[in-house]
PDB file of C-alpha atoms in Angstrom:
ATOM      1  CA  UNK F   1     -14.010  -5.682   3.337  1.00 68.00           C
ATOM      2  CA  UNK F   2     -12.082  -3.589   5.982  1.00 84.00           C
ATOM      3  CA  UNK F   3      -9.061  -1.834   5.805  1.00 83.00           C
ATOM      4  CA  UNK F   4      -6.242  -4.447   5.679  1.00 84.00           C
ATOM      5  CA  UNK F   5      -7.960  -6.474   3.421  1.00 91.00           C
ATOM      6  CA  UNK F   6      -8.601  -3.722   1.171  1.00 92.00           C
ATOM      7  CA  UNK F   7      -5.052  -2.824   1.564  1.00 93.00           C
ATOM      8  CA  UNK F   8      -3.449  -6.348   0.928  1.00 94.00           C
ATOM      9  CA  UNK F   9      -5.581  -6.622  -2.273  1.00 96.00           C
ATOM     10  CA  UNK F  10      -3.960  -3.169  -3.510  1.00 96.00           C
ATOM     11  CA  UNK F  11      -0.904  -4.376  -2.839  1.00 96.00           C
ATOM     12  CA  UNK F  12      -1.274  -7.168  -5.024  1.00 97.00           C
ATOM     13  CA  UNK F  13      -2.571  -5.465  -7.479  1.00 97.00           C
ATOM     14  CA  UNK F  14       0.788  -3.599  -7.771  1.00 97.00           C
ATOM     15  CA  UNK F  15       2.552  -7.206  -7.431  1.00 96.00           C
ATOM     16  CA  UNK F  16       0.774  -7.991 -10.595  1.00 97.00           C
ATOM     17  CA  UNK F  17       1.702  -4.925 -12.160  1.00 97.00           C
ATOM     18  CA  UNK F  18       5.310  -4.680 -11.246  1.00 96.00           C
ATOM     19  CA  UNK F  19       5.184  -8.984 -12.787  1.00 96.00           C
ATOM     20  CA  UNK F  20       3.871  -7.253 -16.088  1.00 97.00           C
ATOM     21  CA  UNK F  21       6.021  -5.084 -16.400  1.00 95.00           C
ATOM     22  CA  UNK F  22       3.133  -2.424 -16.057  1.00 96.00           C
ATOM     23  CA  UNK F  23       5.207   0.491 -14.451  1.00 95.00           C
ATOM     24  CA  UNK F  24       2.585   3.283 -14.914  1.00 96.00           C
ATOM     25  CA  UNK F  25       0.092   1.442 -14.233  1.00 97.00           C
ATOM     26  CA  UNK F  26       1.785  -0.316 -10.794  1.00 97.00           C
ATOM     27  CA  UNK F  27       3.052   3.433 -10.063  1.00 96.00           C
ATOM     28  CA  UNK F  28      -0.095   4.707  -9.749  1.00 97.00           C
ATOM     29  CA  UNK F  29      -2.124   2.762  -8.057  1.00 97.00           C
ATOM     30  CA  UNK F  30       1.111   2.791  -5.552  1.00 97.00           C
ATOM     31  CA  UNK F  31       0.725   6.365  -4.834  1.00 96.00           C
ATOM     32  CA  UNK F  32      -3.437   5.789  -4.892  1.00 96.00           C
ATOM     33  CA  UNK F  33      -2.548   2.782  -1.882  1.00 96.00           C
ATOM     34  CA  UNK F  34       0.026   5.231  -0.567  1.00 95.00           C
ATOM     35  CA  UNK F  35      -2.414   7.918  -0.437  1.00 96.00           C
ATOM     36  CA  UNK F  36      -5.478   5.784   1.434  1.00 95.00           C
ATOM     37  CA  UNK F  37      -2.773   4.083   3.819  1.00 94.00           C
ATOM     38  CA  UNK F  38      -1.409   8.031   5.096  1.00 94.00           C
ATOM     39  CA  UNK F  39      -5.551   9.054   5.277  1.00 94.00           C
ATOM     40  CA  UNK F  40      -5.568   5.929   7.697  1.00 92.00           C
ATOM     41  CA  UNK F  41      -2.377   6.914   9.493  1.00 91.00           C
ATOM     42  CA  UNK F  42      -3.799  10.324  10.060  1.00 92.00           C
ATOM     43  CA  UNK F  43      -7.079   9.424  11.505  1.00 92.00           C
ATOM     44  CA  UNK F  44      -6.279   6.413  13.403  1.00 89.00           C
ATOM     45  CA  UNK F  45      -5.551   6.270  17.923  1.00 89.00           C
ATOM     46  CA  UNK F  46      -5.880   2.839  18.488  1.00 89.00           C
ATOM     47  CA  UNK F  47      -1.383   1.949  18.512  1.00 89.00           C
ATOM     48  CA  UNK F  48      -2.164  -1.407  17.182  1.00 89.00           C
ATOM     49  CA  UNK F  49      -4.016  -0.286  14.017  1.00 87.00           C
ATOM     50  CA  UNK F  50      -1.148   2.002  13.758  1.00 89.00           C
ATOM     51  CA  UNK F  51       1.891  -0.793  14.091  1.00 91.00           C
ATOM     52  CA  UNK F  52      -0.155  -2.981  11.163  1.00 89.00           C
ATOM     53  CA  UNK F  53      -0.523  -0.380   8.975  1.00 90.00           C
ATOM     54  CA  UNK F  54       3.345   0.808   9.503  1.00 91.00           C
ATOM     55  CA  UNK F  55       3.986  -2.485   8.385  1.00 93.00           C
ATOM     56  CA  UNK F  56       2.051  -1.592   5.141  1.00 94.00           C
ATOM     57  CA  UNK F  57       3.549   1.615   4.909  1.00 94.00           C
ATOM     58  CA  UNK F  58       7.062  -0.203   4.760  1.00 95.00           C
ATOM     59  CA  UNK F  59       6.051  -2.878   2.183  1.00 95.00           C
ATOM     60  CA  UNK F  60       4.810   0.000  -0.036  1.00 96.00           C
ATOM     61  CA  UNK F  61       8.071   2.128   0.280  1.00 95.00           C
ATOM     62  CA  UNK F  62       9.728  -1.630  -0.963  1.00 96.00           C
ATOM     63  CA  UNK F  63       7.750  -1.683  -4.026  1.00 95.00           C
ATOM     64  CA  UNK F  64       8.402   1.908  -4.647  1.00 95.00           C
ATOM     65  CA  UNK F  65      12.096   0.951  -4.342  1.00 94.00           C
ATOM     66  CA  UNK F  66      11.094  -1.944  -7.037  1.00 91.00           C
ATOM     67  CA  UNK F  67       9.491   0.320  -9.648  1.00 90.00           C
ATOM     68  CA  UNK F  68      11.359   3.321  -9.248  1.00 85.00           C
ATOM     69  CA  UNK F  69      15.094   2.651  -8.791  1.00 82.00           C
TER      70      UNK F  69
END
């Protein structure tokens, strides 16, 4: 599995949570996605790696938005 697919699975994982009504547990593993996706951000030099996993990075601030208003 590499990173985006990794990454979209996370994601959905929250999506599940947040449809649960599982705040804690859709909060956490949001900052545990969060965490990995900045790790990425910080190692990566190739610009397209870094434009598709902005586009993660904005998705995630969303569902922060959702869970946390």
């Amino acid at each position: 599995m590499n990173n985006s697919e990794k990454i979209i699975n996370d994601i959905q994982e929250i999506i599940d949570f947040i449809a649960a009504n599982k705040v804690a547990e859709a909060n956490s593993k949001l900052l545990e996605v969060s965490e990995y996706l900045d790790d990425l951000l910080d190692t990566t030099e190739d610009d397209d790696t870094m434009i598709e996993l902005s586009k993660y990075q904005v998705l995630l601030n969303h569902l922060n938005l959702k869970i946390n208003p």
